[in-house]
Amino acid sequence: MKKITNKWVVSFGIVGALFLSACGNQSDATEASKNPDAETIVVGTGNIYQPFVYLDENNELQGYDVEILKAIDEKLDQYNFEYESMDFKNILTSLSAGKVRLAAHQYEYNDERAANYLYGEVGYTDYTLYIVHDGGQNATYQSLDDLVGKKVFASPGGNVAYLLEKYNKEHDDKIEIIYNEASSEVFVKGLQNGTADAAVLTKYDTNKYNEQFNADLQISGEPINVSKTYFLYEKGDEELKEAVDGALQELIDEGTLSKLSIDILGDDYTK
């Protein structure tokens, strides 16, 4: 588990922001500009999910979710965000254990999570899901019913797995779920060589894989689930949630969120 502290500070008459790393290389001016009474909020996030949350070659936390959190932190003088990057499967466990106060990892809505955690009310990325297959496959999948008898990729613990598992509970396990934790390249090759017949992806991930691997993944039919991504909190942590929601809504209204999406993800995936 790697702990990283980031803070953006606007100084007198200086336009822009100063990135502070966990190494503690902070100028006297920066120290003076901080709110000495700011409450530290530990944010739990991942470390390998490019370009959303990942560690770069210098072991520094980067990504779209991280940049949004930095911009939110800048607006909330009463808080100072620190970050703990960890395996995806450990983030919500850490939230439940009180080791972190906010979880950030492109969490879309599902009922199971909502029963255990407090969702933010302002979403920040579109997470509409579609059935996707290799373009060389002569197939059309309009709904989960069309995946009966098919092999479908899903990441353990993610929302795709949740949707497929929920369907199987209601339909006698008629979809063969292939849990995949391999690299993106192996994932795409698996769709191309028939290891799996289909996958469930966002438009962003479909476009990313096609560009990255010169693939021909095709979105088949209408969305099977419409959601956005949200930050998660412990149940009852309303004050923090409302503060973050308010700052995030300001970023949306200012156009900052759309700009971050275009700059980092290559298009506006916020709507």
Coordinates of C-alpha atoms in Angstrom, one line a residue:
M1 CA 0.0 0.0 0.0
K2 CA 1.5 3.3 -1.0
K3 CA 0.5 6.6 0.7
I4 CA 0.7 9.7 -1.4
T5 CA -0.2 13.3 -0.3
N6 CA -1.2 15.9 -2.9
K7 CA -2.4 19.4 -2.5
W8 CA -3.0 22.3 -4.9
V9 CA -2.6 25.8 -3.5
V10 CA -3.2 29.1 -5.1
S11 CA -0.7 31.7 -4.0
F12 CA -1.1 35.5 -3.8
G13 CA -1.3 36.9 -7.4
I14 CA -0.1 33.7 -8.9
V15 CA -2.2 32.1 -11.5
G16 CA -2.1 28.3 -11.5
A17 CA -1.4 25.6 -9.0
L18 CA 1.5 24.0 -7.3
F19 CA 1.6 20.2 -7.1
L20 CA 2.9 18.9 -3.8
S21 CA 4.2 15.3 -3.5
A22 CA 4.4 13.0 -0.6
C23 CA 8.1 13.7 -0.3
G24 CA 7.3 16.9 1.6
N25 CA 9.2 19.3 -0.6
Q26 CA 7.1 22.3 0.3
S27 CA 8.1 25.9 0.2
D28 CA 7.6 28.2 3.1
A29 CA 5.1 30.2 1.1
T30 CA 3.1 27.1 0.5
E31 CA 3.1 26.1 4.1
A32 CA 1.9 29.6 5.1
S33 CA -1.0 29.5 2.6
K34 CA -2.5 26.3 4.0
N35 CA -5.3 26.2 6.4
P36 CA -3.6 25.0 9.6
D37 CA -6.9 23.6 10.9
A38 CA -7.8 21.7 7.7
E39 CA -9.0 18.2 8.4
T40 CA -7.1 15.4 6.7
I41 CA -9.2 13.1 4.5
V42 CA -7.6 9.9 3.4
V43 CA -8.8 8.9 0.0
G44 CA -8.5 5.2 -1.1
T45 CA -7.9 4.6 -4.7
G46 CA -6.2 2.1 -7.1
N47 CA -2.8 1.9 -8.7
I48 CA -3.1 0.2 -12.1
Y49 CA -6.3 1.5 -13.8
Q50 CA -5.0 3.8 -16.5
P51 CA -5.8 6.5 -17.3
F52 CA -8.1 6.9 -14.2
V53 CA -5.9 6.0 -11.2
Y54 CA -2.4 4.6 -11.6
L55 CA 1.2 5.0 -10.5
D56 CA 3.6 6.5 -13.1
E57 CA 7.2 5.6 -13.7
N58 CA 8.2 7.7 -10.7
N59 CA 5.7 5.9 -8.5
E60 CA 3.5 9.0 -8.3
L61 CA -0.3 8.7 -8.3
Q62 CA -1.8 10.0 -11.6
G63 CA -5.1 9.9 -13.5
Y64 CA -8.4 11.4 -14.3
D65 CA -10.0 10.6 -10.9
V66 CA -6.9 11.9 -9.2
E67 CA -7.0 15.2 -11.1
I68 CA -10.7 15.7 -10.2
L69 CA -10.0 15.1 -6.5
K70 CA -7.1 17.6 -6.6
A71 CA -9.5 20.2 -8.1
I72 CA -12.1 19.4 -5.5
D73 CA -9.5 19.6 -2.7
E74 CA -8.5 23.1 -4.0
K75 CA -12.0 24.3 -3.5
L76 CA -12.4 22.8 0.0
D77 CA -10.2 24.8 2.4
Q78 CA -11.5 22.9 5.4
Y79 CA -10.1 19.6 4.1
N80 CA -6.6 18.3 3.1
F81 CA -6.8 15.2 0.9
E82 CA -4.2 12.5 1.2
Y83 CA -4.2 9.4 -1.0
E84 CA -3.6 5.7 -0.3
S85 CA -3.2 3.7 -3.5
M86 CA -3.9 0.0 -3.3
D87 CA -5.3 -3.0 -5.1
F88 CA -8.9 -2.5 -6.3
K89 CA -10.3 -5.3 -4.1
N90 CA -8.9 -3.6 -1.0
I91 CA -10.4 -0.1 -1.5
L92 CA -13.9 -0.7 -0.2
T93 CA -12.6 -3.1 2.5
S94 CA -10.5 -0.2 3.7
L95 CA -13.5 2.1 3.6
S96 CA -15.5 -0.3 5.7
A97 CA -12.6 -0.5 8.2
G98 CA -12.4 3.2 8.6
K99 CA -8.9 3.3 7.1
V100 CA -10.0 5.7 4.4
R101 CA -12.9 8.3 4.3
L102 CA -13.5 8.4 0.5
A103 CA -13.2 5.8 -2.1
A104 CA -12.4 6.7 -5.7
H105 CA -12.1 4.2 -8.5
Q106 CA -14.7 4.8 -11.2
Y107 CA -17.4 3.4 -9.0
E108 CA -20.7 3.1 -10.8
Y109 CA -24.0 2.5 -9.0
N110 CA -25.3 -0.8 -7.9
D111 CA -27.7 -1.9 -5.2
E112 CA -25.2 -4.1 -3.4
R113 CA -22.8 -1.3 -2.9
A114 CA -25.6 1.2 -2.0
A115 CA -26.6 -1.1 0.8
N116 CA -23.2 -0.9 2.4
Y117 CA -21.8 2.5 1.5
L118 CA -22.9 6.1 1.0
Y119 CA -22.9 7.2 -2.7
G120 CA -22.2 10.8 -3.7
E121 CA -25.1 12.4 -5.5
V122 CA -23.1 14.1 -8.2
G123 CA -21.6 11.8 -10.9
Y124 CA -18.4 12.6 -12.8
T125 CA -18.1 10.1 -15.6
D126 CA -20.6 8.4 -17.9
Y127 CA -20.5 4.6 -17.2
T128 CA -23.2 3.4 -19.5
L129 CA -22.5 -0.3 -20.3
Y130 CA -22.9 -2.1 -23.7
I131 CA -22.4 -5.6 -24.9
V132 CA -19.3 -5.7 -27.0
H133 CA -17.9 -8.4 -29.4
D134 CA -15.1 -8.8 -31.9
G135 CA -16.0 -7.4 -35.3
G136 CA -15.2 -10.7 -37.0
Q137 CA -18.0 -12.4 -35.2
N138 CA -21.3 -12.5 -37.0
A139 CA -23.5 -11.7 -34.0
T140 CA -25.9 -9.2 -32.6
Y141 CA -26.5 -9.0 -28.8
Q142 CA -29.4 -6.7 -27.9
S143 CA -29.7 -7.7 -24.2
L144 CA -28.4 -10.0 -21.6
D145 CA -30.9 -12.6 -22.8
D146 CA -28.9 -12.9 -26.0
L147 CA -25.9 -13.9 -23.9
V148 CA -27.5 -17.1 -22.7
G149 CA -25.2 -20.0 -23.5
K150 CA -22.3 -17.6 -24.3
K151 CA -19.0 -17.0 -22.6
V152 CA -18.7 -13.4 -21.3
F153 CA -15.6 -11.7 -19.7
A154 CA -16.0 -9.9 -16.4
S155 CA -13.6 -8.5 -13.8
P156 CA -14.1 -10.0 -10.3
G157 CA -15.9 -7.6 -8.0
G158 CA -16.8 -5.0 -10.7
N159 CA -20.2 -3.8 -11.8
V160 CA -20.2 -6.0 -14.9
A161 CA -19.7 -9.1 -12.7
Y162 CA -22.4 -7.9 -10.4
L163 CA -24.9 -7.5 -13.3
L164 CA -24.0 -10.9 -14.8
E165 CA -24.2 -12.6 -11.5
K166 CA -27.5 -11.0 -10.7
Y167 CA -28.8 -12.2 -14.1
N168 CA -27.6 -15.7 -13.5
K169 CA -29.2 -15.9 -10.1
E170 CA -32.5 -15.1 -11.7
H171 CA -32.0 -17.4 -14.8
D172 CA -30.3 -20.6 -13.5
D173 CA -26.7 -19.6 -14.4
K174 CA -27.3 -19.5 -18.1
I175 CA -24.4 -17.1 -18.9
E176 CA -20.9 -18.5 -18.6
I177 CA -19.0 -15.8 -16.8
I178 CA -15.2 -15.9 -17.4
Y179 CA -13.6 -13.9 -14.7
N180 CA -10.6 -12.0 -16.2
E181 CA -7.8 -10.3 -14.3
A182 CA -5.3 -10.4 -17.1
S183 CA -3.8 -7.5 -19.0
S184 CA -5.9 -5.5 -21.5
E185 CA -4.0 -7.1 -24.4
V186 CA -5.0 -10.6 -23.2
F187 CA -8.5 -9.4 -22.7
V188 CA -8.8 -8.1 -26.3
K189 CA -7.1 -11.3 -27.7
G190 CA -9.5 -13.4 -25.8
L191 CA -12.4 -11.7 -27.6
Q192 CA -10.6 -12.1 -30.9
N193 CA -9.8 -15.8 -30.5
G194 CA -13.1 -16.9 -29.0
T195 CA -11.9 -17.4 -25.4
A196 CA -15.0 -15.3 -24.7
D197 CA -17.9 -14.5 -27.0
A198 CA -18.5 -11.1 -25.6
A199 CA -17.7 -8.6 -22.9
V200 CA -19.6 -5.7 -21.3
L201 CA -17.8 -2.3 -21.6
T202 CA -18.3 1.4 -21.7
K203 CA -17.9 3.4 -24.9
Y204 CA -14.6 4.8 -23.5
D205 CA -13.1 1.4 -22.9
T206 CA -14.3 0.1 -26.3
N207 CA -12.7 3.0 -28.1
K208 CA -9.5 2.7 -26.0
Y209 CA -9.0 -1.0 -26.8
N210 CA -9.7 -0.5 -30.5
E211 CA -7.1 2.3 -30.7
Q212 CA -4.5 0.7 -28.4
F213 CA -4.5 -2.7 -30.0
N214 CA -5.8 -1.9 -33.5
A215 CA -8.8 -4.1 -32.7
D216 CA -12.3 -4.1 -34.1
L217 CA -14.5 -4.4 -31.1
Q218 CA -18.1 -3.6 -31.9
I219 CA -20.9 -2.3 -29.6
S220 CA -23.9 -4.4 -30.1
G221 CA -27.4 -3.0 -29.5
E222 CA -28.6 -0.6 -26.8
P223 CA -27.2 0.0 -23.3
I224 CA -27.8 -2.8 -20.8
N225 CA -27.1 -0.5 -17.9
V226 CA -27.0 3.3 -17.6
S227 CA -25.0 4.9 -14.7
K228 CA -22.4 7.4 -13.9
T229 CA -19.4 7.0 -11.6
Y230 CA -19.5 8.4 -8.1
F231 CA -17.3 8.8 -5.0
L232 CA -18.2 6.5 -2.1
Y233 CA -18.2 7.2 1.6
E234 CA -19.0 5.4 4.9
K235 CA -22.7 5.4 5.8
G236 CA -23.5 8.6 7.8
D237 CA -20.5 10.6 6.5
E238 CA -23.0 13.2 5.0
E239 CA -21.0 16.3 5.8
L240 CA -18.0 15.2 3.7
K241 CA -20.2 13.9 0.9
E242 CA -22.1 17.1 0.6
A243 CA -19.0 19.2 0.6
V244 CA -17.4 17.1 -2.2
D245 CA -20.7 17.0 -4.1
G246 CA -20.9 20.8 -3.9
A247 CA -17.3 21.3 -5.2
L248 CA -17.8 18.7 -7.9
Q249 CA -21.0 20.4 -9.1
E250 CA -19.0 23.7 -9.3
L251 CA -16.4 21.9 -11.5
I252 CA -19.2 20.7 -13.8
D253 CA -20.8 24.2 -14.0
E254 CA -17.4 25.8 -14.7
G255 CA -16.6 23.4 -17.5
T256 CA -13.5 22.2 -15.7
L257 CA -14.7 18.6 -15.5
S258 CA -15.4 18.4 -19.2
K259 CA -12.0 19.9 -19.9
L260 CA -10.2 17.3 -17.7
S261 CA -12.1 14.5 -19.5
I262 CA -11.1 15.8 -22.9
D263 CA -7.5 16.4 -21.9
I264 CA -7.0 13.0 -20.2
L265 CA -9.6 10.7 -21.8
G266 CA -9.6 12.2 -25.2
D267 CA -13.2 13.2 -25.3
D268 CA -16.0 14.5 -23.0
Y269 CA -17.2 11.4 -21.2
T270 CA -18.9 13.3 -18.4
K271 CA -22.4 13.4 -19.9

